[in-house]
mmCIF file of C-alpha atoms in Angstrom:
data_model
loop_
_atom_site.group_PDB
_atom_site.id
_atom_site.type_symbol
_atom_site.label_atom_id
_atom_site.label_comp_id
_atom_site.label_asym_id
_atom_site.label_seq_id
_atom_site.Cartn_x
_atom_site.Cartn_y
_atom_site.Cartn_z
ATOM 1 C CA UNK A 1 22.509 22.337 -1.808
ATOM 2 C CA UNK A 2 19.494 24.521 -2.421
ATOM 3 C CA UNK A 3 15.752 24.113 -2.273
ATOM 4 C CA UNK A 4 14.310 24.897 -5.712
ATOM 5 C CA UNK A 5 10.676 24.350 -4.845
ATOM 6 C CA UNK A 6 8.783 23.878 -1.581
ATOM 7 C CA UNK A 7 5.192 23.169 -0.639
ATOM 8 C CA UNK A 8 3.273 22.117 2.474
ATOM 9 C CA UNK A 9 0.327 19.729 2.742
ATOM 10 C CA UNK A 10 -1.942 18.682 5.593
ATOM 11 C CA UNK A 11 -2.351 15.053 6.664
ATOM 12 C CA UNK A 12 -5.709 14.911 8.413
ATOM 13 C CA UNK A 13 -7.538 11.979 6.790
ATOM 14 C CA UNK A 14 -6.878 8.957 4.590
ATOM 15 C CA UNK A 15 -7.708 10.911 1.421
ATOM 16 C CA UNK A 16 -4.781 13.218 2.248
ATOM 17 C CA UNK A 17 -2.528 10.144 2.087
ATOM 18 C CA UNK A 18 -3.799 9.414 -1.430
ATOM 19 C CA UNK A 19 -3.296 13.060 -2.441
ATOM 20 C CA UNK A 20 0.264 13.044 -1.100
ATOM 21 C CA UNK A 21 1.062 9.834 -3.014
ATOM 22 C CA UNK A 22 -0.205 11.434 -6.239
ATOM 23 C CA UNK A 23 1.698 14.673 -5.609
ATOM 24 C CA UNK A 24 4.987 12.862 -4.872
ATOM 25 C CA UNK A 25 4.508 10.725 -7.994
ATOM 26 C CA UNK A 26 3.834 13.812 -10.194
ATOM 27 C CA UNK A 27 6.791 15.783 -8.847
ATOM 28 C CA UNK A 28 9.189 12.852 -9.309
ATOM 29 C CA UNK A 29 7.928 12.195 -12.839
ATOM 30 C CA UNK A 30 8.539 15.868 -13.690
ATOM 31 C CA UNK A 31 12.035 15.729 -12.224
ATOM 32 C CA UNK A 32 12.939 12.638 -14.237
ATOM 33 C CA UNK A 33 13.176 10.038 -11.452
ATOM 34 C CA UNK A 34 13.013 6.395 -12.602
ATOM 35 C CA UNK A 35 9.815 4.408 -12.152
ATOM 36 C CA UNK A 36 11.405 2.292 -9.399
ATOM 37 C CA UNK A 37 12.623 5.425 -7.561
ATOM 38 C CA UNK A 38 9.147 6.938 -7.842
ATOM 39 C CA UNK A 39 7.470 3.794 -6.539
ATOM 40 C CA UNK A 40 9.841 3.454 -3.573
ATOM 41 C CA UNK A 41 9.495 7.085 -2.507
ATOM 42 C CA UNK A 42 5.710 7.122 -2.983
ATOM 43 C CA UNK A 43 5.430 3.956 -0.874
ATOM 44 C CA UNK A 44 7.661 5.377 1.874
ATOM 45 C CA UNK A 45 5.587 8.595 1.818
ATOM 46 C CA UNK A 46 2.413 6.541 2.146
ATOM 47 C CA UNK A 47 3.750 4.631 5.163
ATOM 48 C CA UNK A 48 4.962 7.749 6.964
ATOM 49 C CA UNK A 49 1.830 9.759 6.172
ATOM 50 C CA UNK A 50 -0.261 6.960 7.650
ATOM 51 C CA UNK A 51 1.911 6.957 10.785
ATOM 52 C CA UNK A 52 1.438 10.721 11.044
ATOM 53 C CA UNK A 53 -2.315 10.255 10.776
ATOM 54 C CA UNK A 54 -2.786 7.196 13.006
ATOM 55 C CA UNK A 55 -0.117 7.651 15.677
ATOM 56 C CA UNK A 56 0.441 11.402 15.481
ATOM 57 C CA UNK A 57 -3.227 12.326 15.251
ATOM 58 C CA UNK A 58 -2.556 14.159 11.980
ATOM 59 C CA UNK A 59 0.120 16.626 11.000
ATOM 60 C CA UNK A 60 1.848 18.249 8.066
ATOM 61 C CA UNK A 61 4.303 17.303 5.366
ATOM 62 C CA UNK A 62 6.714 19.658 3.612
ATOM 63 C CA UNK A 63 7.825 18.615 0.155
ATOM 64 C CA UNK A 64 11.111 20.130 -1.096
ATOM 65 C CA UNK A 65 12.858 19.644 -4.410
ATOM 66 C CA UNK A 66 16.605 19.851 -3.790
ATOM 67 C CA UNK A 67 19.421 20.767 -6.160
ATOM 68 C CA UNK A 68 22.910 19.844 -5.001
ATOM 69 C CA UNK A 69 26.015 21.849 -5.983
ATOM 70 C CA UNK A 70 27.010 19.160 -8.468
ATOM 71 C CA UNK A 71 23.563 19.278 -10.059
ATOM 72 C CA UNK A 72 21.949 16.247 -8.431
ATOM 73 C CA UNK A 73 18.207 16.466 -7.940
ATOM 74 C CA UNK A 74 16.533 15.146 -4.799
ATOM 75 C CA UNK A 75 13.124 15.039 -3.239
ATOM 76 C CA UNK A 76 12.890 15.610 0.504
ATOM 77 C CA UNK A 77 9.775 15.047 2.603
ATOM 78 C CA UNK A 78 9.503 16.346 6.158
ATOM 79 C CA UNK A 79 6.680 14.863 8.226
ATOM 80 C CA UNK A 80 5.722 16.500 11.486
ATOM 81 C CA UNK A 81 3.083 15.713 14.068
ATOM 82 C CA UNK A 82 2.453 16.807 17.637
ATOM 83 C CA UNK A 83 1.258 13.425 18.861
ATOM 84 C CA UNK A 84 2.553 11.378 21.804
ATOM 85 C CA UNK A 85 5.933 10.775 20.130
ATOM 86 C CA UNK A 86 8.051 7.625 20.139
ATOM 87 C CA UNK A 87 9.632 6.517 23.425
ATOM 88 C CA UNK A 88 12.109 4.008 21.979
ATOM 89 C CA UNK A 89 13.136 4.875 18.416
ATOM 90 C CA UNK A 90 15.439 1.849 17.968
ATOM 91 C CA UNK A 91 12.609 -0.483 18.870
ATOM 92 C CA UNK A 92 10.175 1.402 16.612
ATOM 93 C CA UNK A 93 12.539 0.960 13.655
ATOM 94 C CA UNK A 94 12.551 -2.837 14.022
ATOM 95 C CA UNK A 95 10.356 -4.774 11.596
ATOM 96 C CA UNK A 96 7.256 -6.151 13.241
ATOM 97 C CA UNK A 97 7.185 -3.663 16.094
ATOM 98 C CA UNK A 98 3.825 -1.965 16.402
ATOM 99 C CA UNK A 99 1.780 -0.364 19.127
ATOM 100 C CA UNK A 100 -1.220 -0.080 16.876
ATOM 101 C CA UNK A 101 -3.138 -1.735 14.111
ATOM 102 C CA UNK A 102 -0.401 -1.893 11.468
ATOM 103 C CA UNK A 103 2.130 -4.494 10.416
ATOM 104 C CA UNK A 104 4.980 -2.644 12.065
ATOM 105 C CA UNK A 105 6.777 -2.141 8.754
ATOM 106 C CA UNK A 106 6.191 1.583 8.395
ATOM 107 C CA UNK A 107 9.355 3.052 9.893
ATOM 108 C CA UNK A 108 11.937 0.353 9.177
ATOM 109 C CA UNK A 109 10.473 -0.330 5.750
ATOM 110 C CA UNK A 110 10.412 3.348 4.789
ATOM 111 C CA UNK A 111 14.017 3.705 5.856
ATOM 112 C CA UNK A 112 15.043 0.959 3.410
ATOM 113 C CA UNK A 113 13.166 2.636 0.547
ATOM 114 C CA UNK A 114 14.973 5.986 0.699
ATOM 115 C CA UNK A 115 18.563 7.288 0.571
ATOM 116 C CA UNK A 116 18.406 9.383 3.738
ATOM 117 C CA UNK A 117 16.219 8.912 6.793
ATOM 118 C CA UNK A 118 16.302 11.127 9.892
ATOM 119 C CA UNK A 119 13.941 10.741 12.824
ATOM 120 C CA UNK A 120 13.533 13.042 15.809
ATOM 121 C CA UNK A 121 11.033 12.116 18.493
ATOM 122 C CA UNK A 122 10.570 11.487 22.176
ATOM 123 C CA UNK A 123 7.831 10.963 24.757
ATOM 124 C CA UNK A 124 5.288 13.809 24.523
ATOM 125 C CA UNK A 125 7.565 15.534 21.981
ATOM 126 C CA UNK A 126 5.755 14.724 18.720
ATOM 127 C CA UNK A 127 7.561 13.136 15.795
ATOM 128 C CA UNK A 128 9.578 14.662 12.957
ATOM 129 C CA UNK A 129 10.832 12.437 10.133
ATOM 130 C CA UNK A 130 12.809 13.563 7.088
ATOM 131 C CA UNK A 131 13.323 11.296 4.083
ATOM 132 C CA UNK A 132 15.262 12.092 0.928
ATOM 133 C CA UNK A 133 15.615 10.257 -2.342
ATOM 134 C CA UNK A 134 18.253 11.399 -4.868
ATOM 135 C CA UNK A 135 17.923 10.903 -8.603
ATOM 136 C CA UNK B 1 -17.733 7.944 -3.620
ATOM 137 C CA UNK B 2 -15.598 5.326 -5.353
ATOM 138 C CA UNK B 3 -16.633 1.720 -5.416
ATOM 139 C CA UNK B 4 -14.813 -1.256 -6.853
ATOM 140 C CA UNK B 5 -17.056 -3.470 -9.006
ATOM 141 C CA UNK B 6 -17.025 -7.198 -8.233
ATOM 142 C CA UNK B 7 -17.789 -9.239 -11.357
ATOM 143 C CA UNK B 8 -18.856 -12.873 -11.422
ATOM 144 C CA UNK B 9 -17.558 -15.250 -14.083
ATOM 145 C CA UNK B 10 -18.771 -18.836 -13.663
ATOM 146 C CA UNK B 11 -17.648 -19.897 -10.182
ATOM 147 C CA UNK B 12 -15.220 -17.031 -9.766
ATOM 148 C CA UNK B 13 -15.292 -13.419 -8.655
ATOM 149 C CA UNK B 14 -13.173 -10.853 -10.481
ATOM 150 C CA UNK B 15 -11.990 -7.502 -9.229
ATOM 151 C CA UNK B 16 -9.815 -5.047 -11.066
ATOM 152 C CA UNK B 17 -8.498 -2.239 -8.904
ATOM 153 C CA UNK B 18 -8.448 0.833 -11.154
ATOM 154 C CA UNK B 19 -8.629 3.616 -8.579
ATOM 155 C CA UNK B 20 -6.241 4.895 -5.937
ATOM 156 C CA UNK B 21 -6.987 2.806 -2.867
ATOM 157 C CA UNK B 22 -7.621 4.883 0.181
ATOM 158 C CA UNK B 23 -7.947 3.097 3.490
ATOM 159 C CA UNK B 24 -11.717 3.235 3.802
ATOM 160 C CA UNK B 25 -12.160 1.856 0.277
ATOM 161 C CA UNK B 26 -9.838 -1.046 1.091
ATOM 162 C CA UNK B 27 -11.865 -1.974 4.173
ATOM 163 C CA UNK B 28 -15.109 -1.650 2.231
ATOM 164 C CA UNK B 29 -13.793 -3.987 -0.474
ATOM 165 C CA UNK B 30 -12.837 -6.538 2.186
ATOM 166 C CA UNK B 31 -16.385 -6.534 3.584
ATOM 167 C CA UNK B 32 -18.173 -6.629 0.238
ATOM 168 C CA UNK B 33 -15.993 -9.343 -1.154
ATOM 169 C CA UNK B 34 -16.428 -11.754 1.732
ATOM 170 C CA UNK B 35 -20.198 -11.264 1.555
ATOM 171 C CA UNK B 36 -20.204 -11.922 -2.176
ATOM 172 C CA UNK B 37 -18.105 -15.093 -1.776
ATOM 173 C CA UNK B 38 -20.746 -16.497 0.571
ATOM 174 C CA UNK B 39 -23.690 -15.318 -1.543
ATOM 175 C CA UNK B 40 -22.337 -16.668 -4.830
ATOM 176 C CA UNK B 41 -20.560 -19.731 -3.362
ATOM 177 C CA UNK B 42 -17.562 -18.682 -5.409
ATOM 178 C CA UNK B 43 -14.646 -21.110 -5.617
ATOM 179 C CA UNK B 44 -12.095 -18.443 -6.295
ATOM 180 C CA UNK B 45 -11.354 -14.720 -6.335
ATOM 181 C CA UNK B 46 -9.077 -12.973 -8.801
ATOM 182 C CA UNK B 47 -7.769 -9.532 -7.897
ATOM 183 C CA UNK B 48 -6.131 -7.691 -10.787
ATOM 184 C CA UNK B 49 -3.745 -5.004 -9.530
ATOM 185 C CA UNK B 50 -1.982 -4.291 -12.832
ATOM 186 C CA UNK B 51 -3.147 -0.658 -12.648
ATOM 187 C CA UNK B 52 -1.989 -0.230 -9.051
ATOM 188 C CA UNK B 53 1.130 1.925 -8.770
ATOM 189 C CA UNK B 54 1.626 1.706 -5.003
ATOM 190 C CA UNK B 55 1.298 -1.245 -2.642
ATOM 191 C CA UNK B 56 2.133 -0.105 0.878
ATOM 192 C CA UNK B 57 1.855 -2.166 4.069
ATOM 193 C CA UNK B 58 -1.811 -1.251 4.486
ATOM 194 C CA UNK B 59 -2.709 -2.438 0.984
ATOM 195 C CA UNK B 60 -0.538 -5.538 1.480
ATOM 196 C CA UNK B 61 -2.343 -6.322 4.697
ATOM 197 C CA UNK B 62 -5.669 -5.918 2.923
ATOM 198 C CA UNK B 63 -4.646 -8.382 0.191
ATOM 199 C CA UNK B 64 -3.436 -10.860 2.822
ATOM 200 C CA UNK B 65 -6.642 -10.452 4.822
ATOM 201 C CA UNK B 66 -8.826 -11.006 1.764
ATOM 202 C CA UNK B 67 -6.889 -14.149 0.853
ATOM 203 C CA UNK B 68 -7.220 -15.530 4.384
ATOM 204 C CA UNK B 69 -10.887 -14.602 4.749
ATOM 205 C CA UNK B 70 -11.894 -16.111 1.416
ATOM 206 C CA UNK B 71 -9.908 -19.253 2.252
ATOM 207 C CA UNK B 72 -11.946 -19.635 5.424
ATOM 208 C CA UNK B 73 -15.033 -19.392 3.215
ATOM 209 C CA UNK B 74 -13.749 -22.071 0.853
ATOM 210 C CA UNK B 75 -12.457 -19.879 -1.963
ATOM 211 C CA UNK B 76 -8.885 -19.309 -3.119
ATOM 212 C CA UNK B 77 -7.628 -15.819 -3.927
ATOM 213 C CA UNK B 78 -5.082 -15.035 -6.638
ATOM 214 C CA UNK B 79 -3.554 -11.577 -7.013
ATOM 215 C CA UNK B 80 -2.582 -10.914 -10.621
ATOM 216 C CA UNK B 81 -0.513 -8.303 -12.409
ATOM 217 C CA UNK B 82 1.868 -6.911 -9.790
ATOM 218 C CA UNK B 83 4.034 -4.338 -11.604
ATOM 219 C CA UNK B 84 7.814 -4.910 -11.544
ATOM 220 C CA UNK B 85 8.508 -1.630 -9.685
ATOM 221 C CA UNK B 86 5.840 -2.588 -7.140
ATOM 222 C CA UNK B 87 7.390 -6.047 -6.669
ATOM 223 C CA UNK B 88 10.812 -4.482 -5.989
ATOM 224 C CA UNK B 89 9.284 -2.066 -3.498
ATOM 225 C CA UNK B 90 7.258 -4.761 -1.694
ATOM 226 C CA UNK B 91 10.435 -6.775 -1.079
ATOM 227 C CA UNK B 92 12.479 -3.797 0.175
ATOM 228 C CA UNK B 93 9.631 -2.649 2.368
ATOM 229 C CA UNK B 94 9.777 -6.086 3.993
ATOM 230 C CA UNK B 95 6.210 -6.960 3.181
ATOM 231 C CA UNK B 96 5.564 -10.683 2.905
ATOM 232 C CA UNK B 97 2.277 -11.988 1.633
ATOM 233 C CA UNK B 98 2.271 -15.547 2.973
ATOM 234 C CA UNK B 99 -1.346 -16.432 2.167
ATOM 235 C CA UNK B 100 -1.481 -14.733 -1.182
ATOM 236 C CA UNK B 101 -1.099 -16.647 -4.429
ATOM 237 C CA UNK B 102 0.136 -14.491 -7.283
ATOM 238 C CA UNK B 103 0.055 -14.725 -11.062
ATOM 239 C CA UNK B 104 1.748 -12.716 -13.793
ATOM 240 C CA UNK B 105 -1.496 -11.567 -15.383
ATOM 241 C CA UNK B 106 -5.269 -12.106 -15.390
ATOM 242 C CA UNK B 107 -5.033 -14.981 -17.883
ATOM 243 C CA UNK B 108 -2.648 -17.091 -15.857
ATOM 244 C CA UNK B 109 -4.478 -16.088 -12.676
ATOM 245 C CA UNK B 110 -7.740 -17.492 -14.035
ATOM 246 C CA UNK B 111 -5.967 -20.662 -15.169
ATOM 247 C CA UNK B 112 -4.575 -21.039 -11.650
ATOM 248 C CA UNK B 113 -8.010 -20.587 -10.065
ATOM 249 C CA UNK B 114 -9.641 -23.103 -12.431
ATOM 250 C CA UNK B 115 -6.943 -25.623 -11.611
ATOM 251 C CA UNK B 116 -7.315 -25.058 -7.861
ATOM 252 C CA UNK B 117 -11.107 -25.425 -8.091
ATOM 253 C CA UNK B 118 -10.842 -28.541 -10.255
ATOM 254 C CA UNK B 119 -8.531 -30.329 -7.853
ATOM 255 C CA UNK B 120 -10.427 -29.453 -4.681
ATOM 256 C CA UNK B 121 -11.807 -32.282 -2.551
ATOM 257 C CA UNK B 122 -15.257 -33.479 -3.582
ATOM 258 C CA UNK B 123 -14.957 -32.738 -7.281
ATOM 259 C CA UNK B 124 -17.382 -29.852 -7.674
ATOM 260 C CA UNK B 125 -15.837 -28.016 -4.750
ATOM 261 C CA UNK B 126 -19.151 -27.104 -3.119
ATOM 262 C CA UNK B 127 -18.402 -28.474 0.304
ATOM 263 C CA UNK B 128 -20.029 -25.709 2.243
ATOM 264 C CA UNK B 129 -23.593 -25.736 3.424
ATOM 265 C CA UNK B 130 -25.822 -22.987 2.063
ATOM 266 C CA UNK B 131 -26.545 -20.097 4.454
#
């Protein structure tokens, strides 16, 4: 597997969330992802970017286009913030769990919308989430 | 800055979301719409989202809030034109929109609103006192 293209974006306000949605949509269109795949990944990106902003106090996202050895194309997004982190990840992944103003669908919902979902967090350790969708 | 025009047609308010919704715009729409429902004594609100490519939990919550708020003010809300890819994504995300009536397109949404207004208690539907 190799990374054929990589870029970084800031998530510091709600307009950055809109910009990320548009960027993910454009990249996936270019790479020939189906409309449903695009919509799922864009929605997952929107949820996680909002988490980064609201709970993480802002952060960054790295967008990588992947090429597997057998020629599959994927899009990987890596969200990172240096906020308070998540104490209980299992609980945070459950639908309806929220410590804030949201619906509590962000993490669990995003996980269902992508092919691969990896989360790394802990108290006072910030949060790093990687999602990948393959074409 | 973007704004979303709210049009009045007879007893109904119409909104077509044509821009990318950022969070502040969604909250602004919520405020403006509830004010307009009271001012115009509207019996129904139609929100056309056929141009909307992404409905995340924030946008879903906004639609649910608008439906609930307008209901409290005596007006029904119908959301029209959800795209198929958006419908699939809403379900997998786990988003449920319990207070939100939906219609395939603007035409059937308007028909639904007219029917709801016509069958409301009191005939003309104006049960509320003026401000």
